[in-house]
Coordinates of C-alpha atoms in Angstrom, one line a residue:
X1 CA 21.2 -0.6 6.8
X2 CA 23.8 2.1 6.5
X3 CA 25.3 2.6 3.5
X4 CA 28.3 1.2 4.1
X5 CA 26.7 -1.6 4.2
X6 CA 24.9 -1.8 0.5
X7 CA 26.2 -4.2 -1.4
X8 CA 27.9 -3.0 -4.8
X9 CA 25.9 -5.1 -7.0
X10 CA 21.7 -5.0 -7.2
X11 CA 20.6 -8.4 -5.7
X12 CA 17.0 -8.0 -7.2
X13 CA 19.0 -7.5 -10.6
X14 CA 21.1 -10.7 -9.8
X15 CA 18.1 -12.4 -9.0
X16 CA 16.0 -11.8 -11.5
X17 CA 18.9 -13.2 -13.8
X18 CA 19.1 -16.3 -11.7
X19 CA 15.6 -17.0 -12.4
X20 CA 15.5 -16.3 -16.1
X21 CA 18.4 -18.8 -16.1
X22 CA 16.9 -21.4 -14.1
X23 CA 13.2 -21.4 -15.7
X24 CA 13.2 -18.6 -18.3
X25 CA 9.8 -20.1 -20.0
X26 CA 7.9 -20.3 -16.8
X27 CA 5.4 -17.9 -16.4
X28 CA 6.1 -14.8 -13.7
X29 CA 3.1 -12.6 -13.6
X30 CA -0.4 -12.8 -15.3
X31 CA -3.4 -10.4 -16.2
X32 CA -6.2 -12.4 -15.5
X33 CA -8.5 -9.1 -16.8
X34 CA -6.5 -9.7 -20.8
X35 CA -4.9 -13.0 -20.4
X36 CA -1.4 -11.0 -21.3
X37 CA 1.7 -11.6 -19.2
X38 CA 5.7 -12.1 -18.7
X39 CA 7.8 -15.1 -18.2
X40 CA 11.2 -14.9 -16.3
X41 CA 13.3 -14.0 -19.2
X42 CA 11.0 -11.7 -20.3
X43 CA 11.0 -9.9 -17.2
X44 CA 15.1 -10.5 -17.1
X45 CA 14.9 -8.8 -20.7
X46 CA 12.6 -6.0 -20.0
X47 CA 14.8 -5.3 -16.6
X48 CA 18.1 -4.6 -18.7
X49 CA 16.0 -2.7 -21.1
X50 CA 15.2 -0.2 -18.5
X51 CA 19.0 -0.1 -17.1
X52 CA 19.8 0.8 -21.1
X53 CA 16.8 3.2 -21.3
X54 CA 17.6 5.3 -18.0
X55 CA 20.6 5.9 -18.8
X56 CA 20.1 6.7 -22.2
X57 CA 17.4 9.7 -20.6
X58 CA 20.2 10.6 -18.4
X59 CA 18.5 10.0 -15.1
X60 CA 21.5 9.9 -12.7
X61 CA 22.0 6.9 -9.7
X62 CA 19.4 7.4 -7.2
X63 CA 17.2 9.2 -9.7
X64 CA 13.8 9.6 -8.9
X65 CA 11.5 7.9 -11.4
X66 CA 7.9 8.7 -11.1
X67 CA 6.2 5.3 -12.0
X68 CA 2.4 6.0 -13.5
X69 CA 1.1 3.0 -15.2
X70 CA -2.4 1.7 -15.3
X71 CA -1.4 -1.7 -17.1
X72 CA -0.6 -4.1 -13.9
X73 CA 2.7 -6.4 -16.1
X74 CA 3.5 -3.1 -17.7
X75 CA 4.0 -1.1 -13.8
X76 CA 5.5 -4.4 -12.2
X77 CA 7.9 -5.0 -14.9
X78 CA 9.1 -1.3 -14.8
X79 CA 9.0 -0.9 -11.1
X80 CA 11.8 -3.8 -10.7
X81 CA 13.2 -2.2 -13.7
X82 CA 13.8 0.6 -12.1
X83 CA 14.9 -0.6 -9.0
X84 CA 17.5 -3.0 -10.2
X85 CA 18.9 -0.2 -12.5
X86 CA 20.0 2.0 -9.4
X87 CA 17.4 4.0 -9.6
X88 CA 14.2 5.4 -6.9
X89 CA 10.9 4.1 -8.4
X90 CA 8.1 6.7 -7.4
X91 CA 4.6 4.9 -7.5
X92 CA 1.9 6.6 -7.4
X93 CA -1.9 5.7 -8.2
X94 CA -3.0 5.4 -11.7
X95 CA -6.2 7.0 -11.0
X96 CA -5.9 9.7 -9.4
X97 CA -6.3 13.3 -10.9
X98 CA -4.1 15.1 -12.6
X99 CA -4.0 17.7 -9.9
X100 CA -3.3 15.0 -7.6
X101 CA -0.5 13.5 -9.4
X102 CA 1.3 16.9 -9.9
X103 CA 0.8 17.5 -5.8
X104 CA 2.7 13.7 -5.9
X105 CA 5.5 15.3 -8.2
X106 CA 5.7 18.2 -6.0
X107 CA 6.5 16.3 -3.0
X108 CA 8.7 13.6 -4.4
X109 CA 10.6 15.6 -6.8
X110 CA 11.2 13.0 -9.4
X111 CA 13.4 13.4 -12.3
X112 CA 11.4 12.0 -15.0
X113 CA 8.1 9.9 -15.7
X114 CA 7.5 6.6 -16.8
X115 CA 4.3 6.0 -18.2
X116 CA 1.3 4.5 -20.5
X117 CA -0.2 7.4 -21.1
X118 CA 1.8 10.4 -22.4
X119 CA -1.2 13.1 -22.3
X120 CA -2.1 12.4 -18.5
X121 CA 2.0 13.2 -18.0
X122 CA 2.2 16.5 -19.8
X123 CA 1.8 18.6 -17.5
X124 CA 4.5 17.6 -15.2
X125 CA 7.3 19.3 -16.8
X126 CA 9.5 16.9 -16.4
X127 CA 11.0 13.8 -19.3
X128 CA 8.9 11.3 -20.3
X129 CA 9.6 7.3 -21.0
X130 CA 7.1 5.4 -22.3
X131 CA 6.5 1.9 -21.2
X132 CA 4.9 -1.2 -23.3
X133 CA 2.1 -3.3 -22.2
X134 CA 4.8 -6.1 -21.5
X135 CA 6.6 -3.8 -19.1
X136 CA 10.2 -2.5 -21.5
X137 CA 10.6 0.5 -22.6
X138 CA 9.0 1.8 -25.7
X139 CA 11.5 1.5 -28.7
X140 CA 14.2 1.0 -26.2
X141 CA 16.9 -1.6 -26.0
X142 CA 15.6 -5.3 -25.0
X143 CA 18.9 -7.1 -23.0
X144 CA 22.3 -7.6 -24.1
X145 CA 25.4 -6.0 -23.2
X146 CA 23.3 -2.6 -23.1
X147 CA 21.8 -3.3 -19.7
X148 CA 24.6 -6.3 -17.6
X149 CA 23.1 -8.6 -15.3
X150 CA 23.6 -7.1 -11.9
X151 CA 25.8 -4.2 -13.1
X152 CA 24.2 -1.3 -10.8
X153 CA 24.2 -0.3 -7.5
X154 CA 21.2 -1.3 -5.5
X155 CA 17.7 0.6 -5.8
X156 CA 14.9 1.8 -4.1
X157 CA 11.5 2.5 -3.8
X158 CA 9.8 5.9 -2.7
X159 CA 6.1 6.0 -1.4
X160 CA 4.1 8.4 0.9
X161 CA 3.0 7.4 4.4
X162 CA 1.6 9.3 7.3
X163 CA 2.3 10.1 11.1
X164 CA 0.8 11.4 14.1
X165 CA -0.1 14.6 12.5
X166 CA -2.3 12.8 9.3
X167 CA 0.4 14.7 7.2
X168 CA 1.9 12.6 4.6
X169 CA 5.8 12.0 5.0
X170 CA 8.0 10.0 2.5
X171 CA 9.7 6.9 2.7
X172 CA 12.2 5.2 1.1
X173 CA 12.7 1.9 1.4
X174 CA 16.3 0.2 -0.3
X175 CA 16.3 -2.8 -2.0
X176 CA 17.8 -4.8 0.8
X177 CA 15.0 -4.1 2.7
X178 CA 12.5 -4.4 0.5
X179 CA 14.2 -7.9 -0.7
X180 CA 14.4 -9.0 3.2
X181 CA 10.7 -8.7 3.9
X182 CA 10.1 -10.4 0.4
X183 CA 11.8 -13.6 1.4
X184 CA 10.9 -13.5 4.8
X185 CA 6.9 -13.4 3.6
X186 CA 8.1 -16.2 1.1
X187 CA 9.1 -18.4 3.3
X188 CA 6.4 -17.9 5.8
X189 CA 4.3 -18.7 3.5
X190 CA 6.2 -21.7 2.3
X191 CA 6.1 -20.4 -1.6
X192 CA 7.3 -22.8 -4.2
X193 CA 7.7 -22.6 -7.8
X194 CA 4.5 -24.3 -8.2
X195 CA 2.6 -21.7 -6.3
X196 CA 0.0 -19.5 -8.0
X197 CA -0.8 -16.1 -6.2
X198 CA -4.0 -13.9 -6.8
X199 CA -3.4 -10.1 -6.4
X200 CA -6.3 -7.4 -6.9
X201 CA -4.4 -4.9 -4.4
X202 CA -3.5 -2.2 -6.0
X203 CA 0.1 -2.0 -7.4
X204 CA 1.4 1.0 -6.2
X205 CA 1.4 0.2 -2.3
X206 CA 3.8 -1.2 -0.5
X207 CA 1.5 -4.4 0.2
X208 CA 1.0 -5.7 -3.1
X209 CA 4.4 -4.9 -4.2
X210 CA 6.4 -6.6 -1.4
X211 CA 3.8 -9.5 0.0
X212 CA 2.5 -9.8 -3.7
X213 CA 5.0 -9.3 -6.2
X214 CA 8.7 -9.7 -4.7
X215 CA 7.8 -12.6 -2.5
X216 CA 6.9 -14.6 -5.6
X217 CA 9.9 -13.5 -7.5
X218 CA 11.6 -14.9 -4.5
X219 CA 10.3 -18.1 -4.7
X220 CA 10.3 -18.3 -8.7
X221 CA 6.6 -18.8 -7.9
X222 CA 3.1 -17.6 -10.6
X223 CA 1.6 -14.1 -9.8
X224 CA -1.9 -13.5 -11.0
X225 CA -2.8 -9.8 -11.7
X226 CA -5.9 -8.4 -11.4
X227 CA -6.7 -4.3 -12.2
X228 CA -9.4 -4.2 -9.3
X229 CA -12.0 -6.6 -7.0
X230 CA -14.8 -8.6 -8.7
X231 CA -17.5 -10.0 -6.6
X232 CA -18.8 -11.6 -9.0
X233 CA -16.8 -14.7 -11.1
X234 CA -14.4 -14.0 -8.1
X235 CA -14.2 -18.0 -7.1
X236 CA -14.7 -19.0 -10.4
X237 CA -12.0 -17.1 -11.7
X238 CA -9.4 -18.7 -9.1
X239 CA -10.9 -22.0 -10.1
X240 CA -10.0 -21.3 -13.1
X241 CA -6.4 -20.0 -12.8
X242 CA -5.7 -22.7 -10.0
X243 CA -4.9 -20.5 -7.9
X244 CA -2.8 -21.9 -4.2
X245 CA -3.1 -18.4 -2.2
X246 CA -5.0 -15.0 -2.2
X247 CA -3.8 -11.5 -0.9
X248 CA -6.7 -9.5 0.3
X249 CA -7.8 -6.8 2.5
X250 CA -10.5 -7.1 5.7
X251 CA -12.5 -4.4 3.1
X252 CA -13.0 -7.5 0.6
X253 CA -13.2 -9.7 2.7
X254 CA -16.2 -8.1 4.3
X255 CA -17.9 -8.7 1.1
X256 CA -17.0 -12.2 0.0
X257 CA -18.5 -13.6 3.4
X258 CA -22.1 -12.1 2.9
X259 CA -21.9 -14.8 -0.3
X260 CA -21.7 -18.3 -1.0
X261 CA -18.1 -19.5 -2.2
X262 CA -19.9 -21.5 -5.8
X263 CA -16.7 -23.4 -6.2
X264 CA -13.6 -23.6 -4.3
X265 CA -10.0 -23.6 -6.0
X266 CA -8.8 -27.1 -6.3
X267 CA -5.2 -26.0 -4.9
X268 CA -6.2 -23.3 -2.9
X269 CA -3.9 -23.2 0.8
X270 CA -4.4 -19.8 2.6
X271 CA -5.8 -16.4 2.0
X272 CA -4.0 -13.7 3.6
X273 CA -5.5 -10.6 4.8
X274 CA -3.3 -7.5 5.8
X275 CA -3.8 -3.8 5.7
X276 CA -6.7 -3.1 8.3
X277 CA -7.6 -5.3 11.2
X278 CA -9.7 -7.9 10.8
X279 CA -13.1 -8.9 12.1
X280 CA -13.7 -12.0 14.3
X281 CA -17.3 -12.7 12.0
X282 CA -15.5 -12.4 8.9
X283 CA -12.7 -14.3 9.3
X284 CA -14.5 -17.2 10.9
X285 CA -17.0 -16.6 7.7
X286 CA -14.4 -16.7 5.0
X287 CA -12.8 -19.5 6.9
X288 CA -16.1 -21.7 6.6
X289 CA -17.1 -20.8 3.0
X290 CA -13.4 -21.6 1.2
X291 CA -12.2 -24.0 3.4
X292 CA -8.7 -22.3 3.9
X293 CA -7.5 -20.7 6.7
X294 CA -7.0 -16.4 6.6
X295 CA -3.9 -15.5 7.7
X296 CA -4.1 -12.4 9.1
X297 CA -0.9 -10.1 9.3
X298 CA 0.5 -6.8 10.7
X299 CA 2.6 -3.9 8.1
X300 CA 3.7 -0.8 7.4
X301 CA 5.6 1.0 5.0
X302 CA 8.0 2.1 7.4
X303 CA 8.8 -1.5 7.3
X304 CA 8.6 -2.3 3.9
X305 CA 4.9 -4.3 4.7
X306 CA 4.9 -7.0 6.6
X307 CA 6.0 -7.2 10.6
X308 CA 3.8 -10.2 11.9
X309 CA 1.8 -12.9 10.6
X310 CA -0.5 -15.5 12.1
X311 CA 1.0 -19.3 11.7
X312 CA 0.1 -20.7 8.7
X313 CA -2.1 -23.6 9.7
X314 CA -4.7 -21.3 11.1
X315 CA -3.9 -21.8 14.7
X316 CA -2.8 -18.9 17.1
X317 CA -5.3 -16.7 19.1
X318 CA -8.5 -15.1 18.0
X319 CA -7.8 -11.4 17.6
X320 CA -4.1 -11.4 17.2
X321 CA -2.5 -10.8 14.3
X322 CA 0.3 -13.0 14.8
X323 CA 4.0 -13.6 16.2
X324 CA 7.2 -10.9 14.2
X325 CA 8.2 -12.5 11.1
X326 CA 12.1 -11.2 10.4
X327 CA 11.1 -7.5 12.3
X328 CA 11.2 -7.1 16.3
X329 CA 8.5 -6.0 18.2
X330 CA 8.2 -4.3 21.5
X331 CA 5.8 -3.1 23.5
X332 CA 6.5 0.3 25.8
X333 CA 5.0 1.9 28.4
X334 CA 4.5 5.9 29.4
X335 CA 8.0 5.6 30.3
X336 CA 10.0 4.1 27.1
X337 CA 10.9 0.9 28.9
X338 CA 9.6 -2.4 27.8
X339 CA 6.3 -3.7 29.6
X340 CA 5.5 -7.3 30.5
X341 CA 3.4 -9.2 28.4
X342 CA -0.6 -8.7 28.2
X343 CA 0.5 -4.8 29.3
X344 CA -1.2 -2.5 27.1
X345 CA 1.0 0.0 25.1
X346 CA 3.2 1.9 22.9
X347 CA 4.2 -0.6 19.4
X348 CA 7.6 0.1 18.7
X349 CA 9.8 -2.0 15.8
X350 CA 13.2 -2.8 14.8
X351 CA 14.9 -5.0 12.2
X352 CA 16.5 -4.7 8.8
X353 CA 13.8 -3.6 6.8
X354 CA 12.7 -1.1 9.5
X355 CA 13.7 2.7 8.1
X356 CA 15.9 5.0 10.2
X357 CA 14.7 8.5 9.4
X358 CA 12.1 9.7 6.9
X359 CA 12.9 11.5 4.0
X360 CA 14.0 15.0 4.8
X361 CA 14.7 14.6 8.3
X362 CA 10.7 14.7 9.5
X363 CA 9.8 13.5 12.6
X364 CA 12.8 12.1 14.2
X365 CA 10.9 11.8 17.3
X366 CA 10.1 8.3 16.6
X367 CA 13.0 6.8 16.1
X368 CA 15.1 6.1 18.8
X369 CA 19.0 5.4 19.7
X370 CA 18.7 1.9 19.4
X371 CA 17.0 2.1 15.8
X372 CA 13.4 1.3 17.1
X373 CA 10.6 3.0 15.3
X374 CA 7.5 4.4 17.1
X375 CA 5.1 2.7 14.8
X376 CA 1.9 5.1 16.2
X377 CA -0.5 2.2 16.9
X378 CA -1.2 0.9 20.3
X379 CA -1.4 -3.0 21.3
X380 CA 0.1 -6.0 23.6
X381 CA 1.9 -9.1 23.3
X382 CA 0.9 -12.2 24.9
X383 CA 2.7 -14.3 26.6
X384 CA 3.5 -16.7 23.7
X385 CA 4.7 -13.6 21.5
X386 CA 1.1 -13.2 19.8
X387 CA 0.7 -9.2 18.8
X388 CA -3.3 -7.9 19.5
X389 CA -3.7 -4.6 18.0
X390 CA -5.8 -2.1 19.6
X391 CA -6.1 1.1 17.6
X392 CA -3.9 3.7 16.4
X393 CA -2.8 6.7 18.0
X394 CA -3.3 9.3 15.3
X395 CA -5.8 10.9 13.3
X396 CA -5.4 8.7 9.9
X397 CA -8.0 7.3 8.7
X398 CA -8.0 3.8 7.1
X399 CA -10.7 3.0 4.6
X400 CA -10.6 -0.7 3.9
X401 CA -6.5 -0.3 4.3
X402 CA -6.7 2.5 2.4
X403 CA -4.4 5.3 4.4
X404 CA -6.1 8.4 3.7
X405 CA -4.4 12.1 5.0
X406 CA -7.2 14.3 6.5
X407 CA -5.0 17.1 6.0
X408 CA -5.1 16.9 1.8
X409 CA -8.4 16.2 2.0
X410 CA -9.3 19.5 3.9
X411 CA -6.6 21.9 1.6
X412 CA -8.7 20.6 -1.4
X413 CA -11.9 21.5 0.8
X414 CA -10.4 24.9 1.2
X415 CA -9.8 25.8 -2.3
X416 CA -13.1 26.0 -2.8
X417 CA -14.3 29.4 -3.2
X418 CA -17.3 28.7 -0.8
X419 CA -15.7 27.3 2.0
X420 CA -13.8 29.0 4.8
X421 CA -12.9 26.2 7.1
X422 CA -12.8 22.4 6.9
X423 CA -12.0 19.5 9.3
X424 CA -12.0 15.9 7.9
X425 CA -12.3 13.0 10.6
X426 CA -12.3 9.0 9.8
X427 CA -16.8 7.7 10.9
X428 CA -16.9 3.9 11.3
X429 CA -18.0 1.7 8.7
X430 CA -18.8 -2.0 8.8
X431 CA -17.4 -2.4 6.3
X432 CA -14.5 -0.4 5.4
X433 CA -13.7 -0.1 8.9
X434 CA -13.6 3.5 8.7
X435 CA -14.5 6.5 5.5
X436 CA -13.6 9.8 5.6
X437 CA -16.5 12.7 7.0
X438 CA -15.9 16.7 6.4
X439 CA -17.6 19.5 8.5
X440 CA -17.0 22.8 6.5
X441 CA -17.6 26.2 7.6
X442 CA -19.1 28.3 4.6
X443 CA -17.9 31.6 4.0
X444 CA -19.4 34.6 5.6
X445 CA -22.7 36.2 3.3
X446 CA -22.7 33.0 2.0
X447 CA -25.9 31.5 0.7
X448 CA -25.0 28.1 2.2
X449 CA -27.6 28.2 4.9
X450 CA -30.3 28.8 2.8
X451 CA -29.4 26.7 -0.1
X452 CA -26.6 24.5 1.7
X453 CA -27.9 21.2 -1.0
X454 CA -26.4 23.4 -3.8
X455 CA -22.9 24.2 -2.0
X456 CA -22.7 20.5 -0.5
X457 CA -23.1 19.3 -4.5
X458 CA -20.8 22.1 -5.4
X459 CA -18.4 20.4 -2.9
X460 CA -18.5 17.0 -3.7
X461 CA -18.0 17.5 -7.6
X462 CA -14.9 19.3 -6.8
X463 CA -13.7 16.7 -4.6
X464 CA -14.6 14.2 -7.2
X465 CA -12.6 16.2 -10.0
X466 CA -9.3 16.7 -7.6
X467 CA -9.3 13.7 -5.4
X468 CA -9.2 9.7 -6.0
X469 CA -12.9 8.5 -5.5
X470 CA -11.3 6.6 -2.1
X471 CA -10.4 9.9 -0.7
X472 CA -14.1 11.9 -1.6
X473 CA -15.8 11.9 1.9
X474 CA -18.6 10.1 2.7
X475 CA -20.1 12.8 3.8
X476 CA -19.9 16.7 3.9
X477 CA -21.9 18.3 6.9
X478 CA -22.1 22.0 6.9
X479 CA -21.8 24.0 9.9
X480 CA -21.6 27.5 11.9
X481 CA -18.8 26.5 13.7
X482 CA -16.5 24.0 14.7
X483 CA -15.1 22.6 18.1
X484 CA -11.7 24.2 19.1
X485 CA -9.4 23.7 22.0
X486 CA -8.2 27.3 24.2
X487 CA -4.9 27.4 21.7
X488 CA -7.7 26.8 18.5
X489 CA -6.7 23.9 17.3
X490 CA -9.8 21.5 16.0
X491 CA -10.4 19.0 18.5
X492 CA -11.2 16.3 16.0
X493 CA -12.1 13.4 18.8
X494 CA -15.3 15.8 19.8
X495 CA -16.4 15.3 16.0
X496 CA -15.5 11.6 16.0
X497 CA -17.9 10.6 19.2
X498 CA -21.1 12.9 17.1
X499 CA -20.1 11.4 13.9
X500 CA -20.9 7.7 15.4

């Protein structure tokens, strides 16, 4: 999408009016954790009050708002606030460190905070909104002609992804594409009004927000919140709820097979898994124990989530993750050109959610002149269209669908006074699929050899106070020295094949 082509008007803002019109007292989004949550003209009410409330802070179109809320209604009601005000919601994750959100701030370069909790914001340095449990803005405007249905430009959302390199780049995805992906999952998943969705994915990633949240606003559909995973009550808590779908990760998954389902939800029709591919065991597993079929699926946030999906009835071919749902897909071979089906190669994507350069230009080598996207992750394509994923090509490492950057895991490494070089590297899980492993070099006249115990505590209580507790390697291994290539650059596969 160019910007010639954005429409004047916000669609999400347009929509979320049509639905407050159409079934204002039906419930949009619940916290299963409180029992609190919003119904469509709620949300159409808290929506205008963050138009009215941005622009009484005097953040400009396309401002930057960093979005850090730990209540689940009170981030989702803001974060389509913000977008269908015209405005660029930042999310970033409610738990992480202070140091780690100002790291955020310094990359994204937001132009003020939204928030629950003004003390954790402070020291940001930048203006500060406050937002209610219900999701408006504190002691701001609730609808009327303060914030018009559909009166701004179109939005967008800015998260943090990573390439080849592991480094993180940002992306920002408009409304339109975000909105196209949205109804595409809806109707793949045949969503209706009477459809109740169970989300414990956190809010602040592309999944949950697109797969989760805007496909049920698309379909004027029930989302059920929850803050994190349960094992235990899990089933009994969607019998409860009567919930009709799940959204999950392979990471959870893993766990709810190794346990009797106690009760199955009377409505239940699918469980979708996405994020990290999924294992043949599990997936049969699941798919005894609840009686539902997992539909497994294929995203990234380069493509605002989802790109394929399996059918929805279960069948398609073990391993695959499914046929392109509203994206193309290609396989490529050494060459750039297109290989024949079952030819191992290159992903590349296009389509109208698909991005056309990262933010501030980075690398451009992976888009080409057609507008297809290098997605980094090798694979082939049957010959019925079925995509079979077969690793990625880069040094990320994905715990439980968890994209983690080895490169800001190793500069917090490196800040310690004790450690003078530092390599992270992704060690196989079963799983998580992969966690994250560090080999540190301690300083020279160091007493890390004899004592290394006390520097590897040392180590992991300052990754613990600067680092969300999924980023804190597994495990820290101290060495004299570390493998290099002749132009001293780390060769990390050497420390993958000991670390198995």
């Amino acid at each position: 999408m160019t910007h010639d082509d954005v429409p004047a008007r916000s669609d999400l803002a347009l929509l979320i009016a049509r639905r407050a019109r159409d079934a204002g007292t039906r419930r949009f989004l619940k916290d299963i954790g409180d029992g609190h949550g919003v119904s469509y003209a709620q949300l159409d009410g808290g929506v205008r009050g963050w138009r009215a409330a941005l622009e009484a802070a005097a953040i400009p179109p396309d401002g930057r708002v960093l979005l850090d809320a730990a209540n689940p209604i009170a981030f989702s009601v803001a974060y389509l606030g913000v977008i269908a005000a015209g405005r660029c919601a930042v999310p970033v994750n409610p738990d992480a460190p202070e140091a780690e959100l100002k790291r955020a701030a310094a990359a994204l370069r937001p132009t003020a905070v939204i928030g629950d909790r003004p003390a954790r914001a402070g020291g940001l340095g930048l203006p500060f909104v406050p937002v209610t449990a219900t999701g408006g803005p504190e002691g701001g405007p609730r609808g009327g002609d303060a914030g018009a249905r559909g009166g701004s430009a179109p939005g967008s959302v800015l998260l943090l992804t990573s390439g080849s390199t592991g480094a993180p780049k940002a992306v920002e995805l408009t409304e339109g594409r975000l909105l196209h992906v949205a109804r595409a999952v809806a109707a793949h998943n045949r969503l209706t009004p009477d459809d109740r969705g169970f989300n414990p994915l956190p809010l602040f990633h592309i999944n949950a927000e697109v797969v989760a949240l805007l496909a049920t606003l698309s379909a004027g559909a029930t989302l059920l919140l929850d803050r994190r995973f349960h094992r235990h009550g899990f089933w009994e808590s969607l019998a409860e709820h009567d919930v009709t779908w799940i959204n999950l990760v392979p990471a959870i998954l893993g766990i709810l097979a190794a346990h009797p389902v106690p009760v199955r939800p009377r409505r239940l029709r699918f469980i979708r898994s996405a994020s990290a591919p999924l294992p043949a065991a599990v997936r049969q597993a699941i798919e005894a124990l609840a009686g539902v079929p997992v539909v497994e699926s294929y995203g990234m946030t380069e493509a605002a989530s989802q790109i394929t999906a399996m059918p929805l009835d279960g069948s398609g071919p073990a391993g695959s993750c499914g046929r392109p749902v509203g994206t193309e897909v290609e396989v490529r071979g050494p060459g750039g050109r297109a290989v024949p089906p079952e030819t191992v190669g290159q992903i590349w994507i296009r389509g109208p959610a698909v991005i056309e350069a990262y933010d501030g230009g980075r690398a451009a080598e992976r888009f080409d002149a057609g507008g297809w996207l290098d997605t980094g992750d090798s694979g082939l394509l049957d010959a019925d269209g079925y995509l079979f994923l077969l690793g990625r090509t880069d040094d990320v490492i994905n715990r439980g669908g968890e994209m983690l950057f080895p490169r800001e895991i190793e500069e917090v490494l490196l800040a310690h006074p004790g450690v003078r070089d530092a390599v992270v590297i992704g060690r196989a899980d079963p799983v998580l699929g992969q966690v994250p492993v560090a080999y540190v070099i301690p300083v020279e006249d160091s007493d890390a050899t004899e004592r290394p115990r006390e520097l590897l505590d040392r180590l992991f209580a300052h990754c613990v106070a600067q680092l969300s507790r999924y980023k804190v390697p597994q495990a820290i291994h101290v060495m004299q020295s570390l493998p290099r290539a002749a132009t001293g650059k780390i060769q990390r596969r050497v420390l993958v094949g000991e670390s198995h």
